[in-house]
mmCIF file of C-alpha atoms in Angstrom:
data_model
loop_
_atom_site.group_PDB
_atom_site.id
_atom_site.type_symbol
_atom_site.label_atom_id
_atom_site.label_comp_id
_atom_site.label_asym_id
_atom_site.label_seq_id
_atom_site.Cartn_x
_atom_site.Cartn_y
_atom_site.Cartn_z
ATOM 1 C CA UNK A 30 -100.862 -73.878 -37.290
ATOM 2 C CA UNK A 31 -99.561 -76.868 -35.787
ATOM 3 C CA UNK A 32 -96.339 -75.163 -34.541
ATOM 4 C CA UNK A 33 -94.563 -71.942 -34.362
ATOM 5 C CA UNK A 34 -93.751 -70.686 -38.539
ATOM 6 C CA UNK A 35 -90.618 -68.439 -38.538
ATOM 7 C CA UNK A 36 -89.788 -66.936 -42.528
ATOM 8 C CA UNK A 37 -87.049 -66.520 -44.197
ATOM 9 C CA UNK A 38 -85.647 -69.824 -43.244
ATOM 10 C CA UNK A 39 -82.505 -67.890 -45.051
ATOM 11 C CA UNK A 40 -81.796 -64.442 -45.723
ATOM 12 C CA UNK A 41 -78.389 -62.918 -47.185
ATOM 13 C CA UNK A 42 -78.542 -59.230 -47.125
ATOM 14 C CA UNK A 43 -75.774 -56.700 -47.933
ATOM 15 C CA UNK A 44 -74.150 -54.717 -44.725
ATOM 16 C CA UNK A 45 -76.678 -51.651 -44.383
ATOM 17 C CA UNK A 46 -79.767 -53.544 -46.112
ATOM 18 C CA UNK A 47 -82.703 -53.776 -43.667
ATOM 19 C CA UNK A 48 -84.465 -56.587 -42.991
ATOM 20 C CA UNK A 49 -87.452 -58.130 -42.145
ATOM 21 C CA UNK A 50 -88.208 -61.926 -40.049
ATOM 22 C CA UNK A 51 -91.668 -62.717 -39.553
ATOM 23 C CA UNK A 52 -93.136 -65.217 -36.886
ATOM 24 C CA UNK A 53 -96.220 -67.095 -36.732
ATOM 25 C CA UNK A 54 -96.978 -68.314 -33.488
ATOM 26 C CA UNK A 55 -99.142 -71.131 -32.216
ATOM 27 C CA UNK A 56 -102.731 -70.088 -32.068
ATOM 28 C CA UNK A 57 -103.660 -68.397 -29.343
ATOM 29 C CA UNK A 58 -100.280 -68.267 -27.551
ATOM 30 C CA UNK A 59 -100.468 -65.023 -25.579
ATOM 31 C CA UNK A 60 -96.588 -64.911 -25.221
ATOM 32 C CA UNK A 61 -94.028 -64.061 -27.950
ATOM 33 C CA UNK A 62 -90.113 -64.316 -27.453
ATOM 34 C CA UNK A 63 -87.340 -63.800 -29.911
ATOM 35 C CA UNK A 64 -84.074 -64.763 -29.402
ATOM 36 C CA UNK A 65 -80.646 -64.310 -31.030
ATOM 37 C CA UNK A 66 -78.528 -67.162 -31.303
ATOM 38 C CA UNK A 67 -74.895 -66.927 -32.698
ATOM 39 C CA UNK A 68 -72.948 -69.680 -34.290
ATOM 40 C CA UNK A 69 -72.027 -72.285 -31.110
ATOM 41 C CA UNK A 70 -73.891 -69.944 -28.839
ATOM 42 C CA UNK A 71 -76.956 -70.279 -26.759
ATOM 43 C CA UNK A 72 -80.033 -68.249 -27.763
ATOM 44 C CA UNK A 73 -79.976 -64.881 -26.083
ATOM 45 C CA UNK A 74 -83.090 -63.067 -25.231
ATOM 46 C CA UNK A 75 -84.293 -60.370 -27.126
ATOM 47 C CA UNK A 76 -87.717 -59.104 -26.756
ATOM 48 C CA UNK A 77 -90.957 -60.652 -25.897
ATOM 49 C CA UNK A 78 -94.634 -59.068 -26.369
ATOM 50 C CA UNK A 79 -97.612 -60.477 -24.131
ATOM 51 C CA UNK A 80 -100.697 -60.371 -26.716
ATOM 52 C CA UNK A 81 -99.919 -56.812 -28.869
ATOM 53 C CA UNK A 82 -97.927 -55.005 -25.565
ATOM 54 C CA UNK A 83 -94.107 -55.298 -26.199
ATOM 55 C CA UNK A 84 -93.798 -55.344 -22.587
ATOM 56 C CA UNK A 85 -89.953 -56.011 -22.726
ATOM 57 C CA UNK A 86 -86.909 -54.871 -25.626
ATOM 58 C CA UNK A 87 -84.017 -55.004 -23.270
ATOM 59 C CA UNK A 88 -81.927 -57.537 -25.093
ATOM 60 C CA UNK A 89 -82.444 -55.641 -28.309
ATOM 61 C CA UNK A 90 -78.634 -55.164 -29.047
ATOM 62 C CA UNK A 91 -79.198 -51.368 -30.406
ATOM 63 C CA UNK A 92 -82.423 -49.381 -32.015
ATOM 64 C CA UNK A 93 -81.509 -50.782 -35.633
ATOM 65 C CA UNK A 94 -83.529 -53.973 -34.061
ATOM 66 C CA UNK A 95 -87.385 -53.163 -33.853
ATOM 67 C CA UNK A 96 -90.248 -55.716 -32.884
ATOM 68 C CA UNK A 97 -93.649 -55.224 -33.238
ATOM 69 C CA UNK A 98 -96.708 -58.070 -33.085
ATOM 70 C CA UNK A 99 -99.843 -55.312 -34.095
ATOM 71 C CA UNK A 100 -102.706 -57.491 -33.340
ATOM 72 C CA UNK A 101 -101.269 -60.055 -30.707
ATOM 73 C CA UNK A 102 -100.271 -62.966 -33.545
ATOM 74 C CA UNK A 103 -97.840 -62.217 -35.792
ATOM 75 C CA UNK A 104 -94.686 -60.497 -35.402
ATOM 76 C CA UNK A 105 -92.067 -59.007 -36.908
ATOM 77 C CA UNK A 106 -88.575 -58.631 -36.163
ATOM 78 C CA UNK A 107 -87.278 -55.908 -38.282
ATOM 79 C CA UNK A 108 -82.989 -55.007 -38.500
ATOM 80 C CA UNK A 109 -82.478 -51.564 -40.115
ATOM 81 C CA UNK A 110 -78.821 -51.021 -41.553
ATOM 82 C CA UNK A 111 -77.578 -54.176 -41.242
ATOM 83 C CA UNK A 112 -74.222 -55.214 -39.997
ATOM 84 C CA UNK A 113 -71.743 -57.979 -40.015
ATOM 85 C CA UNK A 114 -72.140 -58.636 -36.511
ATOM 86 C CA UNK A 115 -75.690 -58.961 -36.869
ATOM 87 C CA UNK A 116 -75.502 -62.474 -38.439
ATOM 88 C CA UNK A 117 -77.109 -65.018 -36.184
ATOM 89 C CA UNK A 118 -80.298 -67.018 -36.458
ATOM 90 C CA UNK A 119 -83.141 -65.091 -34.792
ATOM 91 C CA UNK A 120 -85.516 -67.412 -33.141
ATOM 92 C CA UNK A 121 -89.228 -66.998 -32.000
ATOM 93 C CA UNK A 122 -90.803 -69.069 -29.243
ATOM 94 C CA UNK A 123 -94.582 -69.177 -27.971
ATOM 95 C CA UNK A 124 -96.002 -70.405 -24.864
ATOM 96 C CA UNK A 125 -99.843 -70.405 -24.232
ATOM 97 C CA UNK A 126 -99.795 -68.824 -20.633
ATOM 98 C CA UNK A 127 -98.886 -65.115 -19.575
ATOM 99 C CA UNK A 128 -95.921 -64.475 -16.802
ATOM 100 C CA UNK A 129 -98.291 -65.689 -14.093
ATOM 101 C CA UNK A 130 -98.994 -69.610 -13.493
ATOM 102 C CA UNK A 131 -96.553 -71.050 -16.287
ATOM 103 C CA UNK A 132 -93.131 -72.949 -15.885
ATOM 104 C CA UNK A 133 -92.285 -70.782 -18.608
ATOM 105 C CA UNK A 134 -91.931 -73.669 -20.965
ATOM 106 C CA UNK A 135 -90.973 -72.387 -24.578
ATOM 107 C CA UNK A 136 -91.993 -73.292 -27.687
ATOM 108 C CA UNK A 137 -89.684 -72.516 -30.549
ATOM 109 C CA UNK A 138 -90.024 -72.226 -34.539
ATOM 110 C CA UNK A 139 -86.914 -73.590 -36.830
ATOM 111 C CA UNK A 140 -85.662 -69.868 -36.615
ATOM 112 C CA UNK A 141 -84.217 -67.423 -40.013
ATOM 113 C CA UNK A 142 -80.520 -67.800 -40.412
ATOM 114 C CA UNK A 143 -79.228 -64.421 -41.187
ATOM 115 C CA UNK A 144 -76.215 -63.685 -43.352
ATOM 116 C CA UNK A 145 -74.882 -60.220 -43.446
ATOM 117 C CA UNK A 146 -72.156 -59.981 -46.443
ATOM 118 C CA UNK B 21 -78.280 -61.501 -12.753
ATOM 119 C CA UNK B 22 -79.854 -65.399 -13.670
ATOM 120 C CA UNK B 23 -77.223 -67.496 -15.910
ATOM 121 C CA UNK B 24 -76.598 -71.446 -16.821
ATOM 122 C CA UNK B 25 -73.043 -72.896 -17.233
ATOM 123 C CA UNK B 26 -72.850 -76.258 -19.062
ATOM 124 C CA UNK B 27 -69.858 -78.140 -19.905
ATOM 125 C CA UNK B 28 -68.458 -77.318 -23.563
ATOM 126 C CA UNK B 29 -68.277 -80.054 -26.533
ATOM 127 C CA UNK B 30 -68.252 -81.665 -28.177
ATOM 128 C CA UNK B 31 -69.079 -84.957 -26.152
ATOM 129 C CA UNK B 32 -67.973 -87.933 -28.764
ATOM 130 C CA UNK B 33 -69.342 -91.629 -27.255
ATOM 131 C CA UNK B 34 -69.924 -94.979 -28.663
ATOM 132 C CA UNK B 35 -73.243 -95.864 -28.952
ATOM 133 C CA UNK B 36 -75.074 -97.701 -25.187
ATOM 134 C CA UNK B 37 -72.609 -95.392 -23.356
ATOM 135 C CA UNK B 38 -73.641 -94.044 -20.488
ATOM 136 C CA UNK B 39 -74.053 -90.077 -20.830
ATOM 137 C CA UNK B 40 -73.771 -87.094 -18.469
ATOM 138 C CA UNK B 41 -73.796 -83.476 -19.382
ATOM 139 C CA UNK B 42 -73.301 -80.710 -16.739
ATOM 140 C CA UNK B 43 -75.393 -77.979 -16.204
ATOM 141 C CA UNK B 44 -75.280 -75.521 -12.774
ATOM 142 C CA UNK B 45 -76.910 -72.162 -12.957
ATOM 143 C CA UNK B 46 -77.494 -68.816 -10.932
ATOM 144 C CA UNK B 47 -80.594 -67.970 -10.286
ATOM 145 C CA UNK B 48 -82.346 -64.703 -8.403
ATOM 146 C CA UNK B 49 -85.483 -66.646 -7.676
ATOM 147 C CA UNK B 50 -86.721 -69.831 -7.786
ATOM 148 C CA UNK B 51 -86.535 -70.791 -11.584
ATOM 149 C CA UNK B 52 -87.899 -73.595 -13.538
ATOM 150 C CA UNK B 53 -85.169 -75.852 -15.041
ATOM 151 C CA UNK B 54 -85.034 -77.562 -18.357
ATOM 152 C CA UNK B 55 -83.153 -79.253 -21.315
ATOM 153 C CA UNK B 56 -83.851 -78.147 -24.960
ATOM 154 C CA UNK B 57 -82.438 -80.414 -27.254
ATOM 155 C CA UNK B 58 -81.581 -79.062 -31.231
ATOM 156 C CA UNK B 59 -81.217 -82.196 -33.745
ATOM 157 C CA UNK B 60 -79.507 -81.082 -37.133
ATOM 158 C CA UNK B 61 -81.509 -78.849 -38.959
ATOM 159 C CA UNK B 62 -84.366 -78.703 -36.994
ATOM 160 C CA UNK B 63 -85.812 -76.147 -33.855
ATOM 161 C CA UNK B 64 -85.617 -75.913 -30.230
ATOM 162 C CA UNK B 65 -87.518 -78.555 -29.040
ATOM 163 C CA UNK B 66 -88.071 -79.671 -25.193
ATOM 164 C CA UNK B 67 -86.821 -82.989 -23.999
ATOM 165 C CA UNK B 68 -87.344 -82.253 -20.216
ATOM 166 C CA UNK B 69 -88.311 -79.763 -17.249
ATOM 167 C CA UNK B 70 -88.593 -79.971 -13.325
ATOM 168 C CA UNK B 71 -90.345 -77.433 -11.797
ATOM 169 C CA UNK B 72 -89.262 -77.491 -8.204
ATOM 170 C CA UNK B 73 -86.477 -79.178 -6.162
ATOM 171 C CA UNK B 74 -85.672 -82.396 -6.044
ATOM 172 C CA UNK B 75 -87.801 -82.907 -8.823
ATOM 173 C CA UNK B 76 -86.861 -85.291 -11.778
ATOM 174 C CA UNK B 77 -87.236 -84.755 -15.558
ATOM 175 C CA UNK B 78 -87.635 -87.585 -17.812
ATOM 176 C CA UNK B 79 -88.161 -88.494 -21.085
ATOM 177 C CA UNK B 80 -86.877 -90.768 -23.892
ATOM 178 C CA UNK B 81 -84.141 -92.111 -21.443
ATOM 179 C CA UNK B 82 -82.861 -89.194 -20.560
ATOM 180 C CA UNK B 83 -83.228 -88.106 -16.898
ATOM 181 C CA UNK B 84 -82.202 -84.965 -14.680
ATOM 182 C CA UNK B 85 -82.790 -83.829 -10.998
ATOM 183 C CA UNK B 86 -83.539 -80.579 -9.924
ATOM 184 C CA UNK B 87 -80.063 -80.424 -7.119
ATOM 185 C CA UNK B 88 -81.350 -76.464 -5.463
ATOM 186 C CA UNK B 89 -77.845 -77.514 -3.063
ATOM 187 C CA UNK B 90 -75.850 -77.863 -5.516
ATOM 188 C CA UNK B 91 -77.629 -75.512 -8.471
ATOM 189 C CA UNK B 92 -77.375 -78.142 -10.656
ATOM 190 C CA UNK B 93 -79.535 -79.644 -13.100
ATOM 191 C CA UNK B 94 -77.307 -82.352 -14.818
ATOM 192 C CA UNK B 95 -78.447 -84.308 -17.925
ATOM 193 C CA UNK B 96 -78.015 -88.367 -17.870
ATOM 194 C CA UNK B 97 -78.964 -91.183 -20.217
ATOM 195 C CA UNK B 98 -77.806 -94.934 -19.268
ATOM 196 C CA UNK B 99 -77.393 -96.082 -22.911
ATOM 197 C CA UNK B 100 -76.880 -93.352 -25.942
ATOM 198 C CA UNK B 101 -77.909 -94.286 -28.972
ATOM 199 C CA UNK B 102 -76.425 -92.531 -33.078
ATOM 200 C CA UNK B 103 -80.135 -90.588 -33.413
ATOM 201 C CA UNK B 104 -79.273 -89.076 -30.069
ATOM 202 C CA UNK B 105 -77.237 -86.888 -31.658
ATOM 203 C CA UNK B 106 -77.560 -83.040 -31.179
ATOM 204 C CA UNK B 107 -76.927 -79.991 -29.279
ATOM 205 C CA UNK B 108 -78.486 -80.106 -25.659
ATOM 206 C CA UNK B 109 -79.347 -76.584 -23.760
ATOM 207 C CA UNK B 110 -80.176 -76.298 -20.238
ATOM 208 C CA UNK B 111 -81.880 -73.483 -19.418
ATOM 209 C CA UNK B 112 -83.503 -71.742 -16.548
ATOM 210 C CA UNK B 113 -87.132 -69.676 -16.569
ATOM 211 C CA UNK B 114 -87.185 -67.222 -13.689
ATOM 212 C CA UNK B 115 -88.530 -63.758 -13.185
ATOM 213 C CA UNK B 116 -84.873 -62.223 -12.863
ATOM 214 C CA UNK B 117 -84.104 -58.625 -12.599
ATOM 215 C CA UNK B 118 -86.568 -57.190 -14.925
ATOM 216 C CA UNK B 119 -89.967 -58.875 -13.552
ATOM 217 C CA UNK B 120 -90.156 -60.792 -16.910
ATOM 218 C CA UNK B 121 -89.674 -64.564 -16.895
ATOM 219 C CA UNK B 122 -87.804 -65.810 -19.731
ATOM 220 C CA UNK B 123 -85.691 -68.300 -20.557
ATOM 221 C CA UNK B 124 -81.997 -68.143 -20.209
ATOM 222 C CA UNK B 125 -79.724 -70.494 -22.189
ATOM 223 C CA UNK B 126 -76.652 -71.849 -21.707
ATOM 224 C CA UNK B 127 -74.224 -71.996 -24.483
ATOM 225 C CA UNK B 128 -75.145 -75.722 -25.597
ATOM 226 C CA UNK B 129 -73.003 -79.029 -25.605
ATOM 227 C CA UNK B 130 -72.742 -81.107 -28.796
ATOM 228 C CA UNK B 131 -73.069 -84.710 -28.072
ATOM 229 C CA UNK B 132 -71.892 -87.318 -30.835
ATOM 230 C CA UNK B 133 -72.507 -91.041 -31.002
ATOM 231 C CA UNK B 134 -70.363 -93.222 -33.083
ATOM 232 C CA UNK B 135 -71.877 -96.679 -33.993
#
């Protein structure tokens, strides 16, 4: 598509209901980033896959969070249990190069606003 | 560790003021600078980027210089206008601690033009 596709656009869950955000990058973007951002907050890294390899999860805030991108497009940010203080909007972001030779310019979908009651 | 300090909002001016948003940051490396901008309901989207010192970002008014002596990166525009309107980011892309490069955010100012 024309730009990065993040759904849910909204998603209320019940504390301890997993959950499930999907992203559709840009075609052929070999990078994929998602990011947390609270309310008022700055987005804070997460995870980021280069093609299919998830090559880093350290911002993943426990192991409820799991990320996985199977064939090097799609991906899927998965929250098992969920909690209260997982309410944020989870963002993904594509850019077309690998870690080598980029400015690491970002590009970003509208992001899944997560509500955990 | 790499970070980005901004100064907090909300910023409230009249519209054709002239605007300035802070932004130094800590880097490892040397990073890539840039300004996200987020209108009201919408994504991240890039307004500008410098990719080496002393460079200058511009676009739609809105300029910023890549300062490496003073780590700053601060975001100007001679004459706001109302659809200017948003949260601005700055943000950094370096190679940090873990080998990765990624962006790191700062945590966003909230600019507001009155007509």
């Amino acid at each position: 598509g024309a730009g990065v596709s993040q759904s849910p656009r909204y998603k209320v869950a019940k504390r301890g209901q997993d959950v499930a955000l999907r992203c559709d990058p840009i075609s052929g973007h070999v990078s994929l980033f998602w990011y947390q951002q609270a309310l008022g907050q700055g987005p804070e890294f997460l995870t980021y896959f280069q093609n299919e390899a998830q090559l880093d999860k350290s911002g993943l805030p426990s192991d409820r969070f799991f990320a996985e991108r199977p064939e090097g497009s799609v991906s899927t940010l998965k929250i098992q249990r969920t909690q209260q203080e997982d309410s944020a909007v989870y963002l993904c972001a594509s850019s077309p190069l690998g870690v080598a030779g980029d400015t690491g310019e970002l590009f970003f979908g509208e992001g899944s606003r997560l509500t955990v009651l | 560790g790499n970070s980005v300090t901004q100064m907090e909002g909300p910023v409230t001016l009249s519209e054709e003021a002239f605007l300035t948003i802070n932004c130094t940051y800590t880097a490892t490396g040397y990073p890539s600078l840039f300004w996200y901008v987020q209108y009201p309901g919408e994504g991240l989207q890039l307004l500008l980027k410098a990719t080496k010192a002393d460079d200058k970002g511009s676009n739609k008014g809105f300029e910023a210089t890549y300062r490496k002596e003073t780590t700053s990166f601060h975001l100007e525009k001679g004459s706001v206008q109302v659809s200017d309107s948003a949260v601005y980011f700055c943000a950094l892309s370096d190679y940090g601690d873990t080998g990765r490069r990624a962006l790191t955010f700062g945590s966003g100012t909230r600019l507001q033009v009155q007509p």
